[in-house]
Amino acid sequence: GAGVSQSPSNKVTEKGKDVELRCDPISGHTALYWYRQSLGQGLEFLIYFQGNSAPDKSGLPSDRFSAERTGGSVSTLTIQRTQQEDSAVYLCASSSAWSHISPRDNEQFFGPGTRLTVL
Amino acid sequence: QQQVKQSPQSLIVQKGGISIINCAYENTAFDYFPWYQQFPGKGPALLIAIRPDVSEKKEGRFTISFNKSAKQFSLHIMDSQPGDSATYFCAALRLTTSGTYKYIFGTGTRLKVLA
């Protein structure tokens, strides 16, 4: 079946504009994660969805960042009033499990990411 | 602090050589340790993983060595090939108080295998 897809693959925007990044998880995956990967850096956790709710938003760097998930499927990450330091690759991952079934069942499958450049 | 420290930041290995990437953690509550491989322009993909009750796991040319007492684990790539050139991330999973698993990723190692 299809893997995790993200759109757009690349986004160039001007400082101060709002952007929306989309993630389509693997069908049936209940857990969805957003990460940010800056050039040469590791994966910075942003937010985690369990179904449509977000029990862990601890990684969102500021109130300019928000995310939603509707219908337990597609998720949108919105960055308002973008800043140059927001430039990064934004990765989405999904997982079939979200509880303590087994850590292996919580394997995350990543999308290709959206490269955001804020000029 | 929930951290996983990864080293080296970058690594250059000759074709046929052994690539070794190390990770260390602080929280003993972690109970699963996967390694991810990421090629340029792609998302990370699971390569191999180990549970803390096992000291070593081997899959093909890839081996994870796990030292529970030292809180360290490492990835060994035997007979490294140019196609192995990628960024490698270690990770650790822990069960949160809400009953879900949370990933903590290392900072990544950029591996280049010379032909």
mmCIF file of C-alpha atoms in Angstrom, chain B:
data_model
loop_
_atom_site.group_PDB
_atom_site.id
_atom_site.type_symbol
_atom_site.label_atom_id
_atom_site.label_comp_id
_atom_site.label_asym_id
_atom_site.label_seq_id
_atom_site.Cartn_x
_atom_site.Cartn_y
_atom_site.Cartn_z
ATOM 1 C CA GLN B 1 16.481 14.953 30.884
ATOM 2 C CA GLN B 2 15.284 12.700 28.080
ATOM 3 C CA GLN B 3 18.311 12.689 25.802
ATOM 4 C CA VAL B 4 20.067 10.365 23.438
ATOM 5 C CA LYS B 5 23.592 11.424 22.558
ATOM 6 C CA GLN B 6 24.944 10.250 19.208
ATOM 7 C CA SER B 7 28.481 10.275 17.846
ATOM 8 C CA PRO B 8 30.280 10.919 15.626
ATOM 9 C CA GLN B 9 28.482 13.703 13.807
ATOM 10 C CA SER B 10 30.056 12.595 10.526
ATOM 11 C CA LEU B 11 32.027 9.581 9.414
ATOM 12 C CA ILE B 12 34.043 8.715 6.324
ATOM 13 C CA VAL B 13 34.857 5.065 5.676
ATOM 14 C CA GLN B 14 36.560 3.261 2.843
ATOM 15 C CA LYS B 15 34.563 0.734 0.869
ATOM 16 C CA GLY B 16 34.743 -2.622 2.616
ATOM 17 C CA GLY B 17 35.502 -1.094 5.978
ATOM 18 C CA ILE B 18 33.480 -1.146 9.172
ATOM 19 C CA SER B 19 31.331 1.846 10.083
ATOM 20 C CA ILE B 20 30.595 2.306 13.783
ATOM 21 C CA ILE B 21 28.102 4.793 15.195
ATOM 22 C CA ASN B 22 27.541 5.153 18.916
ATOM 23 C CA CYS B 23 24.660 6.314 21.051
ATOM 24 C CA ALA B 24 24.314 6.809 24.790
ATOM 25 C CA TYR B 25 21.202 7.414 26.843
ATOM 26 C CA GLU B 26 20.440 8.526 30.364
ATOM 27 C CA ASN B 27 16.941 7.280 31.122
ATOM 28 C CA THR B 28 16.684 3.641 32.118
ATOM 29 C CA ALA B 29 12.982 3.679 31.258
ATOM 30 C CA PHE B 30 13.723 3.316 27.572
ATOM 31 C CA ASP B 31 12.672 -0.088 26.329
ATOM 32 C CA TYR B 32 13.277 -0.192 22.582
ATOM 33 C CA PHE B 33 16.173 1.114 20.510
ATOM 34 C CA PRO B 34 15.699 1.466 16.737
ATOM 35 C CA TRP B 35 18.117 2.809 14.150
ATOM 36 C CA TYR B 36 16.870 4.798 11.186
ATOM 37 C CA GLN B 37 18.565 5.377 7.827
ATOM 38 C CA GLN B 38 17.860 8.521 5.839
ATOM 39 C CA PHE B 39 18.903 9.167 2.258
ATOM 40 C CA PRO B 40 18.972 12.747 0.922
ATOM 41 C CA GLY B 41 15.507 14.000 0.078
ATOM 42 C CA LYS B 42 13.819 11.071 1.789
ATOM 43 C CA GLY B 43 12.292 10.491 5.182
ATOM 44 C CA PRO B 44 14.050 8.232 7.705
ATOM 45 C CA ALA B 45 13.327 4.519 7.385
ATOM 46 C CA LEU B 46 13.681 1.853 10.053
ATOM 47 C CA LEU B 47 16.883 -0.120 9.583
ATOM 48 C CA ILE B 48 17.197 -2.373 12.612
ATOM 49 C CA ALA B 49 16.074 -2.337 16.240
ATOM 50 C CA ILE B 50 16.875 -4.033 19.525
ATOM 51 C CA ARG B 51 15.233 -4.612 22.897
ATOM 52 C CA PRO B 52 17.296 -4.007 26.053
ATOM 53 C CA ASP B 53 17.149 -7.652 27.111
ATOM 54 C CA VAL B 54 19.316 -8.574 24.111
ATOM 55 C CA SER B 55 23.009 -7.699 23.825
ATOM 56 C CA GLU B 56 23.346 -7.995 20.077
ATOM 57 C CA LYS B 57 21.172 -8.196 17.002
ATOM 58 C CA LYS B 58 22.410 -8.834 13.496
ATOM 59 C CA GLU B 59 20.611 -8.377 10.209
ATOM 60 C CA GLY B 60 22.789 -8.892 7.181
ATOM 61 C CA ARG B 61 25.692 -6.446 7.317
ATOM 62 C CA PHE B 62 24.060 -4.404 10.103
ATOM 63 C CA THR B 63 24.579 -5.216 13.782
ATOM 64 C CA ILE B 64 23.382 -3.462 16.918
ATOM 65 C CA SER B 65 25.450 -3.967 20.051
ATOM 66 C CA PHE B 66 23.730 -3.073 23.308
ATOM 67 C CA ASN B 67 25.392 -2.477 26.673
ATOM 68 C CA LYS B 68 22.662 -2.021 29.247
ATOM 69 C CA SER B 69 24.952 -1.325 32.203
ATOM 70 C CA ALA B 70 26.793 1.394 30.302
ATOM 71 C CA LYS B 71 23.552 2.707 28.766
ATOM 72 C CA GLN B 72 25.129 2.600 25.328
ATOM 73 C CA PHE B 73 24.264 1.050 22.020
ATOM 74 C CA SER B 74 26.000 1.116 18.691
ATOM 75 C CA LEU B 75 25.416 0.349 15.042
ATOM 76 C CA HIS B 76 28.066 -1.556 13.120
ATOM 77 C CA ILE B 77 27.968 -1.702 9.342
ATOM 78 C CA MET B 78 30.239 -4.439 8.073
ATOM 79 C CA ASP B 79 31.728 -4.370 4.565
ATOM 80 C CA SER B 80 30.484 -0.794 4.126
ATOM 81 C CA GLN B 81 29.383 0.085 0.606
ATOM 82 C CA PRO B 82 28.965 3.432 -1.175
ATOM 83 C CA GLY B 83 25.211 2.729 -1.189
ATOM 84 C CA ASP B 84 25.283 2.874 2.612
ATOM 85 C CA SER B 85 26.138 6.577 2.432
ATOM 86 C CA ALA B 86 23.293 8.220 4.323
ATOM 87 C CA THR B 87 22.437 9.840 7.627
ATOM 88 C CA TYR B 88 21.820 7.423 10.481
ATOM 89 C CA PHE B 89 19.718 8.221 13.538
ATOM 90 C CA CYS B 90 19.546 6.227 16.706
ATOM 91 C CA ALA B 91 16.405 6.458 18.783
ATOM 92 C CA ALA B 92 15.003 5.298 22.073
ATOM 93 C CA LEU B 93 11.389 4.655 22.967
ATOM 94 C CA ARG B 94 9.889 5.091 26.361
ATOM 95 C CA LEU B 95 6.406 4.479 27.641
ATOM 96 C CA THR B 96 4.831 7.729 28.826
ATOM 97 C CA THR B 97 2.467 8.133 31.772
ATOM 98 C CA SER B 98 -0.409 8.321 29.285
ATOM 99 C CA GLY B 99 0.384 4.824 28.050
ATOM 100 C CA THR B 100 1.832 5.833 24.709
ATOM 101 C CA TYR B 101 5.325 5.421 23.333
ATOM 102 C CA LYS B 102 7.499 8.452 22.714
ATOM 103 C CA TYR B 103 10.509 8.531 20.430
ATOM 104 C CA ILE B 104 13.691 10.344 21.439
ATOM 105 C CA PHE B 105 16.055 10.692 18.486
ATOM 106 C CA GLY B 106 19.802 11.184 18.413
ATOM 107 C CA THR B 107 21.236 14.054 16.405
ATOM 108 C CA GLY B 108 22.283 11.890 13.479
ATOM 109 C CA THR B 109 25.522 10.724 11.858
ATOM 110 C CA ARG B 110 26.299 11.518 8.265
ATOM 111 C CA LEU B 111 28.104 8.515 6.805
ATOM 112 C CA LYS B 112 30.063 8.661 3.562
ATOM 113 C CA VAL B 113 31.541 5.480 2.159
ATOM 114 C CA LEU B 114 34.268 6.085 -0.384
ATOM 115 C CA ALA B 115 34.377 3.911 -3.481
#
